[in-house]
Amino acid sequence: MSWQSYVDDHLMCDIEGQEGLKLASAAIMGHDGAVWAQSANFPQLKPDEINGITKDFDEPGSLAPTGLFVAGQKYMVIQGEPGAVIRGKKGSGGITIKKTGQAMVVGVYEEPVTPGQCNMIVEKLADYLIDQGL
C-alpha cells in the first residue's frame, strides 16, 4: 500500500459511516518533516514548526508555553501522551499528531468533527504503523 493510500483511505475517509464528515486535512511525514503523503489542502509546515514538534516529542511539554504552530497558525497545546501524541486546539478545530517509529501521522479537523474523532482516526493508523514496525 502506498503512503498516499494510507492518507486517502484511512485518514481522509468518512467518519463512523457519516457520509461527507471527514478531517479537514491530513499527512504522514518523516521525523525530519519530509512529507511522505498528504491530502490536497494540508498546510505547509515551516522548518522551525517541525523542529518545535520533534522537540516536544523528545522533551514533552516544551510546546505548552509558546503553543504549537502549523503553517503560521497557533494552536493551544492540550493534553496528549508525552513523547507519543501532541494535541492542539484552535477555535472550533484542532490538530492531532502521533509519532511512530519512523513517521508522524497528522490530522487537522474543524467542526462538526470532534477532537475525539480526530484522535481516534490519527491514533488508529499510527498504532497500525507502529505494529508494522514503521
GROMACS .gro file of N, CA, C and O in nm:
model
  536
    1MET      N    1   0.085  -0.118   0.000
    1MET     CA    2   0.000   0.000   0.000
    1MET      C    3   0.089   0.124   0.000
    1MET      O    4   0.187   0.131   0.074
    2SER      N    5   0.055   0.222  -0.082
    2SER     CA    6   0.135   0.345  -0.088
    2SER      C    7   0.100   0.435   0.031
    2SER      O    8  -0.007   0.424   0.090
    3TRP      N    9   0.192   0.526   0.063
    3TRP     CA   10   0.166   0.621   0.172
    3TRP      C   11   0.045   0.706   0.139
    3TRP      O   12  -0.035   0.738   0.226
    4GLN      N   13   0.028   0.740   0.011
    4GLN     CA   14  -0.086   0.823  -0.028
    4GLN      C   15  -0.218   0.751  -0.002
    4GLN      O   16  -0.315   0.812   0.042
    5SER      N   17  -0.221   0.620  -0.024
    5SER     CA   18  -0.347   0.548   0.001
    5SER      C   19  -0.377   0.540   0.151
    5SER      O   20  -0.493   0.537   0.190
    6TYR      N   21  -0.274   0.539   0.237
    6TYR     CA   22  -0.300   0.546   0.381
    6TYR      C   23  -0.370   0.678   0.415
    6TYR      O   24  -0.464   0.681   0.493
    7VAL      N   25  -0.322   0.787   0.355
    7VAL     CA   26  -0.385   0.918   0.380
    7VAL      C   27  -0.527   0.918   0.324
    7VAL      O   28  -0.622   0.953   0.393
    8ASP      N   29  -0.542   0.879   0.197
    8ASP     CA   30  -0.673   0.886   0.131
    8ASP      C   31  -0.776   0.791   0.192
    8ASP      O   32  -0.891   0.829   0.213
    9ASP      N   33  -0.734   0.667   0.221
    9ASP     CA   34  -0.828   0.563   0.263
    9ASP      C   35  -0.848   0.552   0.414
    9ASP      O   36  -0.949   0.499   0.459
   10HIS      N   37  -0.749   0.599   0.492
   10HIS     CA   38  -0.759   0.581   0.637
   10HIS      C   39  -0.769   0.711   0.716
   10HIS      O   40  -0.829   0.713   0.822
   11LEU      N   41  -0.709   0.819   0.665
   11LEU     CA   42  -0.716   0.946   0.736
   11LEU      C   43  -0.826   1.036   0.681
   11LEU      O   44  -0.894   1.104   0.757
   12MET      N   45  -0.844   1.037   0.550
   12MET     CA   46  -0.943   1.126   0.489
   12MET      C   47  -1.074   1.054   0.454
   12MET      O   48  -1.151   1.101   0.372
   13CYS      N   49  -1.100   0.944   0.520
   13CYS     CA   50  -1.223   0.867   0.495
   13CYS      C   51  -1.340   0.929   0.573
   13CYS      O   52  -1.321   1.010   0.662
   14ASP      N   53  -1.462   0.889   0.537
   14ASP     CA   54  -1.579   0.934   0.611
   14ASP      C   55  -1.570   0.879   0.754
   14ASP      O   56  -1.527   0.766   0.777
   15ILE      N   57  -1.611   0.960   0.851
   15ILE     CA   58  -1.602   0.924   0.992
   15ILE      C   59  -1.725   0.845   1.034
   15ILE      O   60  -1.838   0.890   1.015
   16GLU      N   61  -1.701   0.727   1.094
   16GLU     CA   62  -1.807   0.644   1.153
   16GLU      C   63  -1.929   0.632   1.063
   16GLU      O   64  -2.042   0.644   1.108
   17GLY      N   65  -1.905   0.613   0.934
   17GLY     CA   66  -2.015   0.593   0.841
   17GLY      C   67  -2.099   0.717   0.816
   17GLY      O   68  -2.205   0.709   0.756
   18GLN      N   69  -2.056   0.834   0.864
   18GLN     CA   70  -2.129   0.959   0.840
   18GLN      C   71  -2.077   1.019   0.709
   18GLN      O   72  -1.972   1.082   0.707
   19GLU      N   73  -2.152   0.997   0.604
   19GLU     CA   74  -2.108   1.038   0.471
   19GLU      C   75  -2.076   1.187   0.466
   19GLU      O   76  -2.154   1.271   0.510
   20GLY      N   77  -1.959   1.218   0.415
   20GLY     CA   78  -1.917   1.357   0.399
   20GLY      C   79  -1.850   1.419   0.521
   20GLY      O   80  -1.794   1.527   0.512
   21LEU      N   81  -1.854   1.350   0.636
   21LEU     CA   82  -1.790   1.402   0.757
   21LEU      C   83  -1.648   1.346   0.763
   21LEU      O   84  -1.630   1.225   0.776
   22LYS      N   85  -1.547   1.433   0.748
   22LYS     CA   86  -1.409   1.387   0.749
   22LYS      C   87  -1.317   1.494   0.801
   22LYS      O   88  -1.357   1.608   0.820
   23LEU      N   89  -1.191   1.456   0.820
   23LEU     CA   90  -1.091   1.552   0.865
   23LEU      C   91  -1.075   1.662   0.761
   23LEU      O   92  -1.100   1.641   0.642
   24ALA      N   93  -1.030   1.779   0.805
   24ALA     CA   94  -1.007   1.890   0.713
   24ALA      C   95  -0.885   1.862   0.626
   24ALA      O   96  -0.884   1.892   0.506
   25SER      N   97  -0.780   1.804   0.685
   25SER     CA   98  -0.660   1.767   0.611
   25SER      C   99  -0.579   1.669   0.695
   25SER      O  100  -0.601   1.655   0.815
   26ALA      N  101  -0.484   1.601   0.629
   26ALA     CA  102  -0.404   1.501   0.698
   26ALA      C  103  -0.275   1.478   0.620
   26ALA      O  104  -0.267   1.508   0.501
   27ALA      N  105  -0.176   1.422   0.691
   27ALA     CA  106  -0.048   1.390   0.627
   27ALA      C  107   0.025   1.284   0.707
   27ALA      O  108  -0.002   1.262   0.825
   28ILE      N  109   0.120   1.220   0.638
   28ILE     CA  110   0.217   1.133   0.703
   28ILE      C  111   0.353   1.190   0.666
   28ILE      O  112   0.381   1.213   0.547
   29MET      N  113   0.434   1.218   0.768
   29MET     CA  114   0.564   1.280   0.747
   29MET      C  115   0.672   1.202   0.819
   29MET      O  116   0.645   1.137   0.920
   30GLY      N  117   0.793   1.214   0.769
   30GLY     CA  118   0.908   1.158   0.839
   30GLY      C  119   0.938   1.243   0.961
   30GLY      O  120   0.889   1.355   0.973
   31HIS      N  121   1.020   1.191   1.050
   31HIS     CA  122   1.057   1.267   1.170
   31HIS      C  123   1.130   1.396   1.133
   31HIS      O  124   1.133   1.491   1.211
   32ASP      N  125   1.188   1.401   1.012
   32ASP     CA  126   1.260   1.521   0.965
   32ASP      C  127   1.165   1.624   0.904
   32ASP      O  128   1.209   1.730   0.861
   33GLY      N  129   1.035   1.591   0.899
   33GLY     CA  130   0.937   1.683   0.842
   33GLY      C  131   0.912   1.664   0.694
   33GLY      O  132   0.824   1.729   0.637
   34ALA      N  133   0.985   1.572   0.631
   34ALA     CA  134   0.962   1.545   0.488
   34ALA      C  135   0.824   1.480   0.474
   34ALA      O  136   0.793   1.382   0.542
   35VAL      N  137   0.742   1.535   0.386
   35VAL     CA  138   0.606   1.482   0.367
   35VAL      C  139   0.612   1.357   0.280
   35VAL      O  140   0.663   1.360   0.169
   36TRP      N  141   0.560   1.247   0.333
   36TRP     CA  142   0.553   1.121   0.258
   36TRP      C  143   0.425   1.116   0.175
   36TRP      O  144   0.423   1.065   0.066
   37ALA      N  145   0.317   1.169   0.232
   37ALA     CA  146   0.188   1.175   0.163
   37ALA      C  147   0.102   1.275   0.238
   37ALA      O  148   0.115   1.292   0.359
   38GLN      N  149   0.011   1.341   0.164
   38GLN     CA  150  -0.076   1.441   0.227
   38GLN      C  151  -0.204   1.457   0.149
   38GLN      O  152  -0.210   1.423   0.032
   39SER      N  153  -0.304   1.511   0.218
   39SER     CA  154  -0.428   1.547   0.149
   39SER      C  155  -0.402   1.674   0.069
   39SER      O  156  -0.303   1.746   0.094
   40ALA      N  157  -0.490   1.704  -0.022
   40ALA     CA  158  -0.470   1.816  -0.115
   40ALA      C  159  -0.450   1.949  -0.044
   40ALA      O  160  -0.370   2.031  -0.088
   41ASN      N  161  -0.520   1.971   0.067
   41ASN     CA  162  -0.514   2.103   0.131
   41ASN      C  163  -0.436   2.102   0.262
   41ASN      O  164  -0.456   2.188   0.348
   42PHE      N  165  -0.344   2.007   0.281
   42PHE     CA  166  -0.265   2.004   0.404
   42PHE      C  167  -0.171   2.124   0.407
   42PHE      O  168  -0.106   2.156   0.308
   43PRO      N  169  -0.167   2.196   0.520
   43PRO     CA  170  -0.083   2.317   0.528
   43PRO      C  171   0.066   2.284   0.523
   43PRO      O  172   0.110   2.182   0.575
   44GLN      N  173   0.142   2.371   0.460
   44GLN     CA  174   0.288   2.355   0.451
   44GLN      C  175   0.352   2.398   0.583
   44GLN      O  176   0.338   2.513   0.623
   45LEU      N  177   0.419   2.306   0.649
   45LEU     CA  178   0.485   2.337   0.776
   45LEU      C  179   0.621   2.399   0.750
   45LEU      O  180   0.691   2.359   0.657
   46LYS      N  181   0.657   2.495   0.834
   46LYS     CA  182   0.787   2.560   0.824
   46LYS      C  183   0.890   2.480   0.903
   46LYS      O  184   0.854   2.410   0.999
   47PRO      N  185   1.018   2.489   0.868
   47PRO     CA  186   1.121   2.412   0.939
   47PRO      C  187   1.121   2.433   1.091
   47PRO      O  188   1.136   2.336   1.166
   48ASP      N  189   1.101   2.557   1.137
   48ASP     CA  190   1.100   2.580   1.282
   48ASP      C  191   0.977   2.517   1.348
   48ASP      O  192   0.982   2.479   1.465
   49GLU      N  193   0.867   2.505   1.273
   49GLU     CA  194   0.747   2.439   1.327
   49GLU      C  195   0.774   2.289   1.343
   49GLU      O  196   0.735   2.229   1.444
   50ILE      N  197   0.841   2.228   1.244
   50ILE     CA  198   0.878   2.086   1.252
   50ILE      C  199   0.972   2.065   1.371
   50ILE      O  200   0.954   1.972   1.449
   51ASN      N  201   1.070   2.156   1.387
   51ASN     CA  202   1.164   2.145   1.498
   51ASN      C  203   1.092   2.151   1.632
   51ASN      O  204   1.126   2.078   1.725
   52GLY      N  205   0.991   2.240   1.643
   52GLY     CA  206   0.915   2.250   1.767
   52GLY      C  207   0.840   2.122   1.799
   52GLY      O  208   0.835   2.079   1.914
   53ILE      N  209   0.782   2.061   1.696
   53ILE     CA  210   0.707   1.936   1.715
   53ILE      C  211   0.801   1.824   1.758
   53ILE      O  212   0.775   1.754   1.856
   54THR      N  213   0.913   1.808   1.686
   54THR     CA  214   1.005   1.699   1.721
   54THR      C  215   1.066   1.722   1.860
   54THR      O  216   1.086   1.626   1.934
   55LYS      N  217   1.092   1.848   1.895
   55LYS     CA  218   1.146   1.877   2.028
   55LYS      C  219   1.044   1.838   2.136
   55LYS      O  220   1.082   1.784   2.240
   56ASP      N  221   0.915   1.865   2.111
   56ASP     CA  222   0.813   1.831   2.210
   56ASP      C  223   0.802   1.680   2.227
   56ASP      O  224   0.771   1.633   2.337
   57PHE      N  225   0.824   1.603   2.121
   57PHE     CA  226   0.824   1.457   2.138
   57PHE      C  227   0.942   1.414   2.224
   57PHE      O  228   0.930   1.323   2.306
   58ASP      N  229   1.058   1.480   2.208
   58ASP     CA  230   1.177   1.447   2.286
   58ASP      C  231   1.173   1.506   2.426
   58ASP      O  232   1.225   1.446   2.521
   59GLU      N  233   1.114   1.626   2.439
   59GLU     CA  234   1.104   1.695   2.567
   59GLU      C  235   0.958   1.735   2.589
   59GLU      O  236   0.920   1.850   2.566
   60PRO      N  237   0.872   1.639   2.630
   60PRO     CA  238   0.729   1.667   2.644
   60PRO      C  239   0.703   1.792   2.728
   60PRO      O  240   0.764   1.813   2.831
   61GLY      N  241   0.612   1.876   2.676
   61GLY     CA  242   0.575   1.998   2.745
   61GLY      C  243   0.647   2.121   2.693
   61GLY      O  244   0.612   2.233   2.732
   62SER      N  245   0.745   2.103   2.604
   62SER     CA  246   0.821   2.219   2.557
   62SER      C  247   0.738   2.313   2.472
   62SER      O  248   0.767   2.433   2.465
   63LEU      N  249   0.631   2.263   2.407
   63LEU     CA  250   0.545   2.350   2.325
   63LEU      C  251   0.439   2.423   2.407
   63LEU      O  252   0.386   2.524   2.361
   64ALA      N  253   0.407   2.372   2.524
   64ALA     CA  254   0.296   2.429   2.601
   64ALA      C  255   0.308   2.580   2.625
   64ALA      O  256   0.210   2.652   2.608
   65PRO      N  257   0.425   2.633   2.663
   65PRO     CA  258   0.432   2.777   2.690
   65PRO      C  259   0.413   2.865   2.566
   65PRO      O  260   0.356   2.974   2.575
   66THR      N  261   0.458   2.819   2.450
   66THR     CA  262   0.454   2.902   2.329
   66THR      C  263   0.339   2.867   2.237
   66THR      O  264   0.300   2.949   2.153
   67GLY      N  265   0.287   2.746   2.247
   67GLY     CA  266   0.185   2.698   2.155
   67GLY      C  267   0.247   2.618   2.042
   67GLY      O  268   0.368   2.621   2.020
   68LEU      N  269   0.163   2.547   1.972
   68LEU     CA  270   0.202   2.466   1.858
   68LEU      C  271   0.170   2.547   1.732
   68LEU      O  272   0.056   2.589   1.713
   69PHE      N  273   0.268   2.569   1.649
   69PHE     CA  274   0.246   2.645   1.525
   69PHE      C  275   0.249   2.550   1.406
   69PHE      O  276   0.338   2.467   1.392
   70VAL      N  277   0.147   2.564   1.319
   70VAL     CA  278   0.137   2.486   1.196
   70VAL      C  279   0.100   2.583   1.085
   70VAL      O  280  -0.006   2.646   1.090
   71ALA      N  281   0.191   2.599   0.989
   71ALA     CA  282   0.172   2.693   0.878
   71ALA      C  283   0.138   2.833   0.929
   71ALA      O  284   0.051   2.900   0.876
   72GLY      N  285   0.204   2.873   1.036
   72GLY     CA  286   0.184   3.007   1.091
   72GLY      C  287   0.062   3.021   1.181
   72GLY      O  288   0.042   3.125   1.243
   73GLN      N  289  -0.020   2.916   1.191
   73GLN     CA  290  -0.139   2.919   1.276
   73GLN      C  291  -0.103   2.863   1.414
   73GLN      O  292  -0.043   2.756   1.424
   74LYS      N  293  -0.143   2.937   1.518
   74LYS     CA  294  -0.111   2.895   1.655
   74LYS      C  295  -0.222   2.809   1.713
   74LYS      O  296  -0.339   2.847   1.711
   75TYR      N  297  -0.185   2.693   1.766
   75TYR     CA  298  -0.276   2.603   1.836
   75TYR      C  299  -0.235   2.599   1.982
   75TYR      O  300  -0.116   2.593   2.014
   76MET      N  301  -0.334   2.602   2.071
   76MET     CA  302  -0.307   2.585   2.214
   76MET      C  303  -0.283   2.435   2.237
   76MET      O  304  -0.364   2.352   2.193
   77VAL      N  305  -0.174   2.402   2.301
   77VAL     CA  306  -0.142   2.262   2.326
   77VAL      C  307  -0.231   2.211   2.439
   77VAL      O  308  -0.241   2.274   2.545
   78ILE      N  309  -0.300   2.100   2.414
   78ILE     CA  310  -0.384   2.038   2.516
   78ILE      C  311  -0.327   1.900   2.547
   78ILE      O  312  -0.236   1.852   2.479
   79GLN      N  313  -0.379   1.837   2.648
   79GLN     CA  314  -0.323   1.711   2.696
   79GLN      C  315  -0.311   1.608   2.586
   79GLN      O  316  -0.405   1.581   2.513
   80GLY      N  317  -0.193   1.550   2.576
   80GLY     CA  318  -0.167   1.439   2.484
   80GLY      C  319  -0.101   1.328   2.563
   80GLY      O  320  -0.118   1.317   2.684
   81GLU      N  321  -0.022   1.246   2.494
   81GLU     CA  322   0.055   1.142   2.561
   81GLU      C  323   0.201   1.182   2.547
   81GLU      O  324   0.253   1.186   2.436
   82PRO      N  325   0.268   1.217   2.657
   82PRO     CA  326   0.406   1.265   2.650
   82PRO      C  327   0.495   1.173   2.567
   82PRO      O  328   0.499   1.052   2.589
   83GLY      N  329   0.564   1.233   2.470
   83GLY     CA  330   0.655   1.157   2.384
   83GLY      C  331   0.588   1.079   2.274
   83GLY      O  332   0.655   1.017   2.191
   84ALA      N  333   0.454   1.076   2.270
   84ALA     CA  334   0.383   0.995   2.171
   84ALA      C  335   0.278   1.073   2.092
   84ALA      O  336   0.266   1.056   1.971
   85VAL      N  337   0.198   1.157   2.160
   85VAL     CA  338   0.089   1.228   2.094
   85VAL      C  339   0.089   1.375   2.137
   85VAL      O  340   0.100   1.405   2.256
   86ILE      N  341   0.078   1.463   2.037
   86ILE     CA  342   0.062   1.607   2.063
   86ILE      C  343  -0.077   1.645   2.011
   86ILE      O  344  -0.112   1.609   1.897
   87ARG      N  345  -0.153   1.716   2.093
   87ARG     CA  346  -0.285   1.761   2.052
   87ARG      C  347  -0.291   1.912   2.066
   87ARG      O  348  -0.241   1.968   2.163
   88GLY      N  349  -0.354   1.976   1.968
   88GLY     CA  350  -0.368   2.121   1.972
   88GLY      C  351  -0.510   2.162   1.941
   88GLY      O  352  -0.583   2.092   1.872
   89LYS      N  353  -0.550   2.278   1.993
   89LYS     CA  354  -0.686   2.330   1.975
   89LYS      C  355  -0.675   2.474   1.926
   89LYS      O  356  -0.594   2.552   1.974
   90LYS      N  357  -0.757   2.507   1.826
   90LYS     CA  358  -0.763   2.643   1.774
   90LYS      C  359  -0.907   2.671   1.735
   90LYS      O  360  -0.958   2.612   1.640
   91GLY      N  361  -0.974   2.756   1.811
   91GLY     CA  362  -1.114   2.786   1.782
   91GLY      C  363  -1.198   2.660   1.790
   91GLY      O  364  -1.190   2.584   1.887
   92SER      N  365  -1.276   2.633   1.686
   92SER     CA  366  -1.361   2.515   1.685
   92SER      C  367  -1.293   2.395   1.621
   92SER      O  368  -1.355   2.292   1.600
   93GLY      N  369  -1.165   2.408   1.592
   93GLY     CA  370  -1.091   2.298   1.529
   93GLY      C  371  -0.968   2.263   1.610
   93GLY      O  372  -0.948   2.311   1.721
   94GLY      N  373  -0.885   2.178   1.549
   94GLY     CA  374  -0.764   2.138   1.618
   94GLY      C  375  -0.679   2.045   1.534
   94GLY      O  376  -0.703   2.024   1.415
   95ILE      N  377  -0.579   1.986   1.600
   95ILE     CA  378  -0.482   1.900   1.534
   95ILE      C  379  -0.440   1.789   1.628
   95ILE      O  380  -0.433   1.809   1.751
   96THR      N  381  -0.413   1.671   1.572
   96THR     CA  382  -0.357   1.558   1.646
   96THR      C  383  -0.236   1.509   1.569
   96THR      O  384  -0.244   1.490   1.447
   97ILE      N  385  -0.125   1.490   1.641
   97ILE     CA  386  -0.002   1.438   1.579
   97ILE      C  387   0.045   1.321   1.664
   97ILE      O  388   0.066   1.335   1.785
   98LYS      N  389   0.060   1.203   1.602
   98LYS     CA  390   0.112   1.087   1.675
   98LYS      C  391   0.239   1.040   1.608
   98LYS      O  392   0.246   1.027   1.486
   99LYS      N  393   0.339   1.015   1.690
   99LYS     CA  394   0.470   0.971   1.643
   99LYS      C  395   0.475   0.819   1.637
   99LYS      O  396   0.429   0.751   1.730
  100THR      N  397   0.529   0.767   1.527
  100THR     CA  398   0.556   0.623   1.515
  100THR      C  399   0.708   0.606   1.513
  100THR      O  400   0.781   0.704   1.527
  101GLY      N  401   0.755   0.486   1.490
  101GLY     CA  402   0.898   0.461   1.487
  101GLY      C  403   0.971   0.543   1.381
  101GLY      O  404   1.084   0.586   1.401
  102GLN      N  405   0.906   0.564   1.264
  102GLN     CA  406   0.971   0.633   1.154
  102GLN      C  407   0.897   0.758   1.105
  102GLN      O  408   0.949   0.831   1.023
  103ALA      N  409   0.775   0.777   1.153
  103ALA     CA  410   0.690   0.883   1.094
  103ALA      C  411   0.612   0.959   1.200
  103ALA      O  412   0.615   0.927   1.318
  104MET      N  413   0.541   1.062   1.150
  104MET     CA  414   0.442   1.135   1.229
  104MET      C  415   0.313   1.134   1.148
  104MET      O  416   0.315   1.168   1.030
  105VAL      N  417   0.204   1.094   1.210
  105VAL     CA  418   0.073   1.094   1.146
  105VAL      C  419  -0.001   1.217   1.199
  105VAL      O  420  -0.012   1.236   1.319
  106VAL      N  421  -0.049   1.301   1.105
  106VAL     CA  422  -0.108   1.429   1.141
  106VAL      C  423  -0.251   1.439   1.087
  106VAL      O  424  -0.275   1.409   0.970
  107GLY      N  425  -0.343   1.482   1.172
  107GLY     CA  426  -0.480   1.508   1.130
  107GLY      C  427  -0.524   1.644   1.179
  107GLY      O  428  -0.499   1.679   1.295
  108VAL      N  429  -0.586   1.722   1.090
  108VAL     CA  430  -0.639   1.854   1.124
  108VAL      C  431  -0.791   1.846   1.110
  108VAL      O  432  -0.841   1.790   1.011
  109TYR      N  433  -0.866   1.901   1.206
  109TYR     CA  434  -1.012   1.894   1.199
  109TYR      C  435  -1.075   2.030   1.224
  109TYR      O  436  -1.015   2.120   1.280
  110GLU      N  437  -1.197   2.042   1.176
  110GLU     CA  438  -1.284   2.157   1.201
  110GLU      C  439  -1.421   2.101   1.239
  110GLU      O  440  -1.454   1.989   1.203
  111GLU      N  441  -1.501   2.181   1.314
  111GLU     CA  442  -1.638   2.136   1.343
  111GLU      C  443  -1.709   2.104   1.213
  111GLU      O  444  -1.682   2.168   1.112
  112PRO      N  445  -1.795   2.004   1.209
  112PRO     CA  446  -1.853   1.931   1.322
  112PRO      C  447  -1.771   1.810   1.368
  112PRO      O  448  -1.815   1.738   1.456
  113VAL      N  449  -1.652   1.786   1.310
  113VAL     CA  450  -1.567   1.678   1.359
  113VAL      C  451  -1.522   1.714   1.500
  113VAL      O  452  -1.487   1.829   1.528
  114THR      N  453  -1.524   1.615   1.590
  114THR     CA  454  -1.486   1.639   1.730
  114THR      C  455  -1.339   1.603   1.753
  114THR      O  456  -1.281   1.526   1.675
  115PRO      N  457  -1.279   1.658   1.859
  115PRO     CA  458  -1.141   1.620   1.890
  115PRO      C  459  -1.125   1.468   1.906
  115PRO      O  460  -1.028   1.411   1.858
  116GLY      N  461  -1.220   1.405   1.971
  116GLY     CA  462  -1.213   1.260   1.991
  116GLY      C  463  -1.214   1.182   1.861
  116GLY      O  464  -1.145   1.081   1.848
  117GLN      N  465  -1.294   1.228   1.764
  117GLN     CA  466  -1.297   1.160   1.634
  117GLN      C  467  -1.163   1.174   1.563
  117GLN      O  468  -1.111   1.078   1.507
  118CYS      N  469  -1.105   1.293   1.568
  118CYS     CA  470  -0.974   1.314   1.506
  118CYS      C  471  -0.869   1.227   1.574
  118CYS      O  472  -0.790   1.160   1.507
  119ASN      N  473  -0.868   1.228   1.708
  119ASN     CA  474  -0.772   1.146   1.782
  119ASN      C  475  -0.783   1.000   1.742
  119ASN      O  476  -0.682   0.933   1.720
  120MET      N  477  -0.905   0.949   1.733
  120MET     CA  478  -0.927   0.809   1.702
  120MET      C  479  -0.873   0.774   1.563
  120MET      O  480  -0.803   0.674   1.547
  121ILE      N  481  -0.900   0.857   1.464
  121ILE     CA  482  -0.856   0.830   1.327
  121ILE      C  483  -0.703   0.831   1.319
  121ILE      O  484  -0.642   0.739   1.266
  122VAL      N  485  -0.642   0.937   1.371
  122VAL     CA  486  -0.496   0.952   1.363
  122VAL      C  487  -0.425   0.842   1.443
  122VAL      O  488  -0.333   0.776   1.393
  123GLU      N  489  -0.471   0.821   1.566
  123GLU     CA  490  -0.402   0.726   1.652
  123GLU      C  491  -0.422   0.582   1.607
  123GLU      O  492  -0.333   0.499   1.624
  124LYS      N  493  -0.536   0.550   1.548
  124LYS     CA  494  -0.560   0.414   1.499
  124LYS      C  495  -0.461   0.381   1.387
  124LYS      O  496  -0.401   0.274   1.387
  125LEU      N  497  -0.444   0.473   1.291
  125LEU     CA  498  -0.349   0.448   1.182
  125LEU      C  499  -0.207   0.444   1.236
  125LEU      O  500  -0.127   0.356   1.200
  126ALA      N  501  -0.172   0.536   1.325
  126ALA     CA  502  -0.037   0.538   1.381
  126ALA      C  503  -0.007   0.409   1.458
  126ALA      O  504   0.102   0.352   1.445
  127ASP      N  505  -0.103   0.361   1.535
  127ASP     CA  506  -0.085   0.235   1.608
  127ASP      C  507  -0.064   0.119   1.512
  127ASP      O  508   0.021   0.031   1.536
  128TYR      N  509  -0.137   0.118   1.401
  128TYR     CA  510  -0.118   0.015   1.299
  128TYR      C  511   0.024   0.021   1.243
  128TYR      O  512   0.091  -0.081   1.229
  129LEU      N  513   0.070   0.142   1.209
  129LEU     CA  514   0.205   0.158   1.155
  129LEU      C  515   0.311   0.113   1.257
  129LEU      O  516   0.410   0.049   1.220
  130ILE      N  517   0.289   0.146   1.384
  130ILE     CA  518   0.381   0.102   1.489
  130ILE      C  519   0.385  -0.051   1.494
  130ILE      O  520   0.492  -0.112   1.501
  131ASP      N  521   0.268  -0.115   1.485
  131ASP     CA  522   0.261  -0.261   1.487
  131ASP      C  523   0.334  -0.322   1.368
  131ASP      O  524   0.384  -0.434   1.375
  132GLN      N  525   0.341  -0.248   1.256
  132GLN     CA  526   0.409  -0.295   1.135
  132GLN      C  527   0.559  -0.264   1.138
  132GLN      O  528   0.630  -0.289   1.041
  133GLY      N  529   0.606  -0.205   1.247
  133GLY     CA  530   0.747  -0.171   1.259
  133GLY      C  531   0.785  -0.041   1.189
  133GLY      O  532   0.903  -0.016   1.163
  134LEU      N  533   0.685   0.039   1.157
  134LEU     CA  534   0.709   0.166   1.091
  134LEU      C  535   0.696   0.279   1.191
  134LEU      O  536   0.677   0.389   1.165
   0.00000   0.00000   0.00000
